[in-house]
C-alpha positions as YAML, in Angstrom:
chain: A
units: angstrom
residues:
- id: 1
  name: MET
  ca: [18.67, -7.80, -6.55]
- id: 2
  name: ASN
  ca: [15.99, -11.23, -6.33]
- id: 3
  name: GLU
  ca: [14.00, -9.83, -4.48]
- id: 4
  name: GLN
  ca: [11.28, -12.75, -4.24]
- id: 5
  name: ILE
  ca: [8.20, -11.86, -5.88]
- id: 6
  name: LEU
  ca: [4.64, -14.04, -4.56]
- id: 7
  name: LEU
  ca: [2.69, -14.15, -7.83]
- id: 8
  name: VAL
  ca: [-0.81, -15.83, -7.48]
- id: 9
  name: ASP
  ca: [-3.67, -16.08, -11.02]
- id: 10
  name: ASP
  ca: [-5.83, -18.33, -12.12]
- id: 11
  name: GLU
  ca: [-5.36, -17.76, -15.83]
- id: 12
  name: ARG
  ca: [-2.16, -19.81, -16.49]
- id: 13
  name: GLU
  ca: [-0.53, -18.02, -19.37]
- id: 14
  name: ILE
  ca: [-0.91, -14.62, -17.76]
- id: 15
  name: ALA
  ca: [0.75, -15.80, -15.14]
- id: 16
  name: ASP
  ca: [3.23, -17.96, -16.96]
- id: 17
  name: LEU
  ca: [3.94, -14.16, -18.67]
- id: 18
  name: ILE
  ca: [3.99, -12.27, -15.76]
- id: 19
  name: GLU
  ca: [6.84, -14.63, -14.68]
- id: 20
  name: VAL
  ca: [8.86, -14.42, -16.97]
- id: 21
  name: TYR
  ca: [9.35, -10.98, -17.99]
- id: 22
  name: LEU
  ca: [9.38, -10.49, -13.25]
- id: 23
  name: LYS
  ca: [12.37, -13.06, -14.35]
- id: 24
  name: ASN
  ca: [14.47, -10.73, -16.77]
- id: 25
  name: ASP
  ca: [14.54, -7.79, -14.08]
- id: 26
  name: GLY
  ca: [16.50, -10.71, -11.61]
- id: 27
  name: PHE
  ca: [13.54, -11.07, -9.52]
- id: 28
  name: ALA
  ca: [13.19, -15.06, -7.65]
- id: 29
  name: VAL
  ca: [9.54, -16.03, -8.50]
- id: 30
  name: ARG
  ca: [6.82, -18.38, -6.19]
- id: 31
  name: LYS
  ca: [4.06, -18.46, -8.81]
- id: 32
  name: PHE
  ca: [0.65, -19.91, -7.72]
- id: 33
  name: TYR
  ca: [-2.52, -21.03, -9.45]
- id: 34
  name: THR
  ca: [-5.17, -20.55, -6.72]
- id: 35
  name: GLY
  ca: [-5.36, -18.43, -3.22]
- id: 36
  name: LEU
  ca: [-4.62, -21.11, -0.88]
- id: 37
  name: GLU
  ca: [-1.48, -22.34, -2.50]
- id: 38
  name: ALA
  ca: [0.06, -18.91, -2.38]
- id: 39
  name: LEU
  ca: [-1.51, -18.40, 1.60]
- id: 40
  name: ALA
  ca: [0.65, -22.22, 2.80]
- id: 41
  name: SER
  ca: [3.71, -20.10, 0.70]
- id: 42
  name: MET
  ca: [4.19, -17.04, 2.50]
- id: 43
  name: GLU
  ca: [3.21, -18.75, 5.89]
- id: 44
  name: LYS
  ca: [6.79, -20.35, 5.61]
- id: 45
  name: GLU
  ca: [8.76, -17.41, 3.90]
- id: 46
  name: PRO
  ca: [6.70, -14.31, 3.22]
- id: 47
  name: PRO
  ca: [8.23, -12.46, 0.09]
- id: 48
  name: ASP
  ca: [9.26, -9.04, -0.59]
- id: 49
  name: LEU
  ca: [5.66, -7.97, -2.42]
- id: 50
  name: ALA
  ca: [2.62, -10.05, -3.58]
- id: 51
  name: VAL
  ca: [1.26, -9.69, -7.16]
- id: 52
  name: LEU
  ca: [-2.60, -11.35, -6.44]
- id: 53
  name: ASP
  ca: [-6.06, -11.67, -9.38]
- id: 54
  name: VAL
  ca: [-9.01, -10.38, -8.08]
- id: 55
  name: MET
  ca: [-10.24, -12.86, -9.33]
- id: 56
  name: LEU
  ca: [-9.62, -16.58, -7.98]
- id: 57
  name: PRO
  ca: [-11.26, -20.75, -8.06]
- id: 58
  name: ASP
  ca: [-11.11, -20.97, -4.06]
- id: 59
  name: LEU
  ca: [-10.20, -17.49, -2.39]
- id: 60
  name: ASP
  ca: [-10.26, -14.44, -4.05]
- id: 61
  name: GLY
  ca: [-7.99, -11.66, -3.92]
- id: 62
  name: PHE
  ca: [-9.45, -9.47, -2.02]
- id: 63
  name: ARG
  ca: [-9.57, -12.08, 1.14]
- id: 64
  name: ILE
  ca: [-5.86, -13.29, 0.54]
- id: 65
  name: LEU
  ca: [-4.68, -9.22, 1.56]
- id: 66
  name: GLN
  ca: [-6.91, -9.29, 4.41]
- id: 67
  name: LYS
  ca: [-5.04, -12.14, 5.57]
- id: 68
  name: ILE
  ca: [-2.34, -10.83, 4.45]
- id: 69
  name: ARG
  ca: [-3.04, -7.32, 6.03]
- id: 70
  name: GLU
  ca: [-3.33, -9.36, 9.56]
- id: 71
  name: HIS
  ca: [0.52, -9.89, 9.68]
- id: 72
  name: TYR
  ca: [3.01, -8.99, 7.11]
- id: 73
  name: PHE
  ca: [3.52, -5.16, 5.87]
- id: 74
  name: PHE
  ca: [5.06, -5.84, 1.94]
- id: 75
  name: PRO
  ca: [3.60, -3.83, -1.15]
- id: 76
  name: VAL
  ca: [0.73, -5.16, -2.75]
- id: 77
  name: ILE
  ca: [-0.26, -5.11, -6.23]
- id: 78
  name: MET
  ca: [-3.69, -6.38, -7.21]
- id: 79
  name: LEU
  ca: [-4.65, -7.43, -10.78]
- id: 80
  name: THR
  ca: [-8.05, -7.72, -11.71]
- id: 81
  name: ALA
  ca: [-10.63, -7.97, -15.31]
- id: 82
  name: ARG
  ca: [-13.14, -4.93, -13.20]
- id: 83
  name: VAL
  ca: [-12.81, -1.81, -13.49]
- id: 84
  name: GLU
  ca: [-15.72, -0.75, -11.33]
- id: 85
  name: ASP
  ca: [-14.83, 1.99, -8.94]
- id: 86
  name: MET
  ca: [-15.22, 0.31, -6.62]
- id: 87
  name: ASP
  ca: [-13.31, -2.51, -6.25]
- id: 88
  name: LYS
  ca: [-10.49, -0.76, -6.90]
- id: 89
  name: ILE
  ca: [-11.27, 1.68, -3.66]
- id: 90
  name: MET
  ca: [-12.04, -0.99, -2.24]
- id: 91
  name: GLY
  ca: [-8.67, -3.22, -2.70]
- id: 92
  name: LEU
  ca: [-6.93, -0.13, -1.74]
- id: 93
  name: THR
  ca: [-8.61, 0.11, 1.07]
- id: 94
  name: LEU
  ca: [-7.65, -2.91, 2.39]
- id: 95
  name: GLY
  ca: [-4.24, -1.98, 2.35]
- id: 96
  name: ALA
  ca: [-3.23, -2.44, -1.51]
- id: 97
  name: ASP
  ca: [-0.15, -0.30, -2.78]
- id: 98
  name: ASP
  ca: [-1.43, -0.67, -6.28]
- id: 99
  name: TYR
  ca: [-4.21, -1.42, -8.94]
- id: 100
  name: ILE
  ca: [-2.96, -2.96, -12.23]
- id: 101
  name: THR
  ca: [-7.03, -3.45, -14.75]
- id: 102
  name: LYS
  ca: [-5.76, -6.45, -17.25]
- id: 103
  name: PRO
  ca: [-5.67, -6.51, -19.76]
- id: 104
  name: PHE
  ca: [-2.46, -5.00, -19.51]
- id: 105
  name: ASN
  ca: [2.04, -4.56, -21.12]
- id: 106
  name: PRO
  ca: [3.89, -6.43, -19.06]
- id: 107
  name: LEU
  ca: [6.36, -4.16, -19.13]
- id: 108
  name: GLU
  ca: [3.90, -2.21, -17.10]
- id: 109
  name: VAL
  ca: [3.48, -4.63, -14.45]
- id: 110
  name: THR
  ca: [7.70, -5.36, -14.21]
- id: 111
  name: ALA
  ca: [7.90, -1.23, -13.60]
- id: 112
  name: ARG
  ca: [5.19, -1.22, -11.10]
- id: 113
  name: VAL
  ca: [7.01, -3.71, -8.98]
- id: 114
  name: LYS
  ca: [10.36, -2.07, -8.94]
- id: 115
  name: THR
  ca: [8.85, 1.04, -7.72]
- id: 116
  name: GLN
  ca: [7.02, -0.85, -5.20]
- id: 117
  name: LEU
  ca: [9.73, -1.64, -3.92]
- id: 118
  name: ARG
  ca: [11.49, 0.96, -4.83]
- id: 119
  name: ARG
  ca: [9.28, 3.16, -2.41]
- id: 120
  name: TYR
  ca: [9.26, 0.66, 0.49]
- id: 121
  name: LYS
  ca: [12.74, 0.56, 0.42]
- id: 122
  name: ASN
  ca: [13.33, 4.30, 0.53]
- id: 123
  name: TYR
  ca: [10.91, 4.91, 3.40]
- id: 124
  name: ASN
  ca: [12.45, 2.08, 5.46]
- id: 125
  name: ARG
  ca: [16.43, 3.37, 4.91]
- id: 126
  name: ALA
  ca: [15.10, 6.98, 6.13]
- id: 127
  name: GLY
  ca: [13.85, 5.38, 8.74]
- id: 128
  name: ARG
  ca: [17.37, 4.79, 9.81]
- id: 129
  name: GLU
  ca: [18.46, 8.00, 9.16]
- id: 130
  name: GLU
  ca: [19.86, 9.55, 12.60]
- id: 131
  name: THR
  ca: [20.09, 13.02, 11.41]
- id: 132
  name: GLU
  ca: [16.60, 13.06, 10.64]
- id: 133
  name: LYS
  ca: [13.31, 13.32, 12.45]
- id: 134
  name: THR
  ca: [12.14, 10.09, 13.66]
- id: 135
  name: GLU
  ca: [8.68, 10.55, 15.50]
- id: 136
  name: TYR
  ca: [5.99, 12.76, 16.07]
- id: 137
  name: ASP
  ca: [3.72, 12.98, 19.32]
- id: 138
  name: ILE
  ca: [0.80, 14.73, 18.60]
- id: 139
  name: ARG
  ca: [-2.14, 14.25, 21.17]
- id: 140
  name: GLY
  ca: [-1.75, 10.73, 22.22]
- id: 141
  name: LEU
  ca: [-0.38, 9.85, 18.33]
- id: 142
  name: VAL
  ca: [2.84, 8.38, 18.60]
- id: 143
  name: ILE
  ca: [4.57, 7.63, 15.03]
- id: 144
  name: ASN
  ca: [8.45, 6.38, 15.14]
- id: 145
  name: LYS
  ca: [9.51, 6.40, 11.83]
- id: 146
  name: ALA
  ca: [12.97, 4.80, 13.06]
- id: 147
  name: SER
  ca: [10.67, 1.57, 14.45]
- id: 148
  name: HIS
  ca: [7.75, 1.64, 11.93]
- id: 149
  name: LYS
  ca: [5.31, 2.36, 14.81]
- id: 150
  name: CYS
  ca: [2.34, 3.78, 15.85]
- id: 151
  name: PHE
  ca: [0.44, 4.32, 18.87]
- id: 152
  name: LEU
  ca: [-2.72, 5.74, 19.45]
- id: 153
  name: TYR
  ca: [-2.90, 6.75, 23.31]
- id: 154
  name: ASP
  ca: [-0.32, 3.66, 24.01]
- id: 155
  name: GLU
  ca: [-2.50, 1.27, 22.31]
- id: 156
  name: PRO
  ca: [-0.65, -0.19, 18.32]
- id: 157
  name: VAL
  ca: [-1.52, 0.59, 15.37]
- id: 158
  name: SER
  ca: [-1.51, -1.60, 12.47]
- id: 159
  name: LEU
  ca: [-0.35, 0.13, 9.29]
- id: 160
  name: THR
  ca: [0.70, -1.20, 6.00]
- id: 161
  name: PRO
  ca: [3.93, 0.63, 4.41]
- id: 162
  name: LEU
  ca: [1.75, 3.36, 2.30]
- id: 163
  name: GLU
  ca: [-0.41, 3.75, 4.97]
- id: 164
  name: PHE
  ca: [2.27, 4.78, 7.39]
- id: 165
  name: SER
  ca: [3.87, 6.64, 4.64]
- id: 166
  name: ILE
  ca: [1.20, 8.81, 4.05]
- id: 167
  name: LEU
  ca: [0.87, 9.58, 7.53]
- id: 168
  name: TRP
  ca: [4.11, 10.77, 8.59]
- id: 169
  name: TYR
  ca: [4.09, 12.85, 4.85]
- id: 170
  name: LEU
  ca: [1.74, 14.69, 6.80]
- id: 171
  name: CYS
  ca: [2.72, 14.78, 10.36]
- id: 172
  name: GLU
  ca: [6.05, 16.33, 8.44]
- id: 173
  name: ARG
  ca: [3.90, 19.26, 7.49]
- id: 174
  name: LYS
  ca: [1.48, 19.72, 10.09]
- id: 175
  name: GLY
  ca: [-0.88, 22.21, 10.95]
- id: 176
  name: GLN
  ca: [-0.64, 23.19, 6.50]
- id: 177
  name: VAL
  ca: [-2.55, 22.37, 4.18]
- id: 178
  name: VAL
  ca: [-1.60, 19.07, 1.37]
- id: 179
  name: SER
  ca: [-3.46, 18.56, -1.30]
- id: 180
  name: SER
  ca: [-4.48, 15.20, -2.76]
- id: 181
  name: GLU
  ca: [-1.65, 16.03, -6.00]
- id: 182
  name: GLU
  ca: [1.48, 16.89, -3.24]
- id: 183
  name: LEU
  ca: [0.09, 13.76, -1.54]
- id: 184
  name: TYR
  ca: [0.21, 10.93, -3.86]
- id: 185
  name: GLU
  ca: [3.04, 12.99, -6.29]
- id: 186
  name: ALA
  ca: [5.20, 12.66, -2.55]
- id: 187
  name: VAL
  ca: [4.08, 9.65, -1.61]
- id: 188
  name: TRP
  ca: [3.45, 6.60, -4.26]
- id: 189
  name: GLY
  ca: [6.63, 8.01, -6.64]
- id: 190
  name: ASP
  ca: [4.20, 8.98, -9.61]
- id: 191
  name: ARG
  ca: [2.72, 11.72, -12.63]
- id: 192
  name: TYR
  ca: [-0.83, 12.97, -10.57]
- id: 193
  name: LEU
  ca: [-3.41, 11.11, -13.01]
- id: 194
  name: GLU
  ca: [-7.43, 11.70, -13.38]
- id: 195
  name: ASN
  ca: [-8.38, 9.21, -10.44]
- id: 196
  name: SER
  ca: [-4.96, 9.32, -8.53]
- id: 197
  name: ASN
  ca: [-6.95, 11.15, -6.09]
- id: 198
  name: ASN
  ca: [-9.91, 8.26, -5.59]
- id: 199
  name: THR
  ca: [-6.72, 6.47, -4.56]
- id: 200
  name: VAL
  ca: [-5.95, 9.38, -1.76]
- id: 201
  name: MET
  ca: [-9.54, 9.51, -0.44]
- id: 202
  name: ALA
  ca: [-9.26, 5.69, -0.40]
- id: 203
  name: HIS
  ca: [-6.36, 5.83, 1.93]
- id: 204
  name: ILE
  ca: [-6.96, 9.09, 3.88]
- id: 205
  name: GLY
  ca: [-10.33, 7.17, 4.39]
- id: 206
  name: ARG
  ca: [-8.29, 3.15, 6.03]
- id: 207
  name: LEU
  ca: [-6.37, 5.72, 8.25]
- id: 208
  name: ARG
  ca: [-9.36, 7.49, 9.61]
- id: 209
  name: GLU
  ca: [-10.78, 3.62, 10.63]
- id: 210
  name: LYS
  ca: [-7.08, 3.20, 11.58]
- id: 211
  name: LEU
  ca: [-7.60, 6.18, 13.85]
- id: 212
  name: LYS
  ca: [-10.78, 5.77, 15.15]
- id: 213
  name: GLU
  ca: [-11.87, 8.84, 13.93]
- id: 214
  name: PRO
  ca: [-15.46, 9.81, 14.40]
- id: 215
  name: PRO
  ca: [-16.44, 10.38, 10.42]
- id: 216
  name: ARG
  ca: [-18.14, 13.72, 10.33]
- id: 217
  name: LYS
  ca: [-15.47, 15.19, 12.94]
- id: 218
  name: PRO
  ca: [-12.55, 13.69, 12.41]
- id: 219
  name: LYS
  ca: [-9.82, 14.93, 14.67]
- id: 220
  name: PHE
  ca: [-6.14, 15.01, 13.01]
- id: 221
  name: ILE
  ca: [-5.96, 14.45, 10.05]
- id: 222
  name: LYS
  ca: [-9.29, 16.97, 8.61]
- id: 223
  name: THR
  ca: [-10.74, 17.17, 5.06]
- id: 224
  name: VAL
  ca: [-10.04, 20.84, 3.79]
- id: 225
  name: TRP
  ca: [-12.98, 20.51, 0.97]
- id: 226
  name: GLY
  ca: [-11.37, 21.23, -2.20]
- id: 227
  name: VAL
  ca: [-7.58, 21.53, -1.11]
- id: 228
  name: GLY
  ca: [-6.29, 19.03, 0.44]
- id: 229
  name: TYR
  ca: [-6.14, 17.17, 4.21]
- id: 230
  name: LYS
  ca: [-3.82, 18.90, 7.11]
- id: 231
  name: LEU
  ca: [-3.19, 17.41, 9.88]
- id: 232
  name: GLU
  ca: [-4.00, 19.22, 13.16]
- id: 233
  name: ASP
  ca: [-1.01, 20.00, 15.65]
...
């Protein structure tokens, strides 16, 4: 295994505990108690996945997440003691792939890490399959699975792996209505729960922003109220 995990949490007991569980599962862990140290390490060598606490003594986890998404696409899991939906939606909107609320079972963290890495690898591997369709061009929106790139009217669109996966899934079913439940279970690879719809909505909202979609009349990703989403052909 030996994937590199960047772990950032100023609560040393929690960070040390997560580190033990991740190492027991074969991961290499780079552990930091401040955001600035973590960013410096990441610039030298990007990890395969990051686990970020929201509340840190210098930079908060949201700011670190923004810095990551300026240059990198690896999965990011947020940790927080705050349970408000807006905090969760903010993290997902900024490009987080998952969100875990404290207190938690450390086994849950390792399970989520494995899920995110598996999903990330599977999509990259699928993108190299020559027998599958690798590109869609929908009225100036071009997405290529082999290169993992997206363009809107020839201008590059920077997407996180999760955002790319959502858009690709909708492209594969262009013209069809995809329910939030189907989208969540297909892309996230988890069972659809009560709050999963908020997660889907946050990512769809972020995708629309990046595609410069008018809020009231989106050109590409349409909302079919009470049903789901449809990418217009």
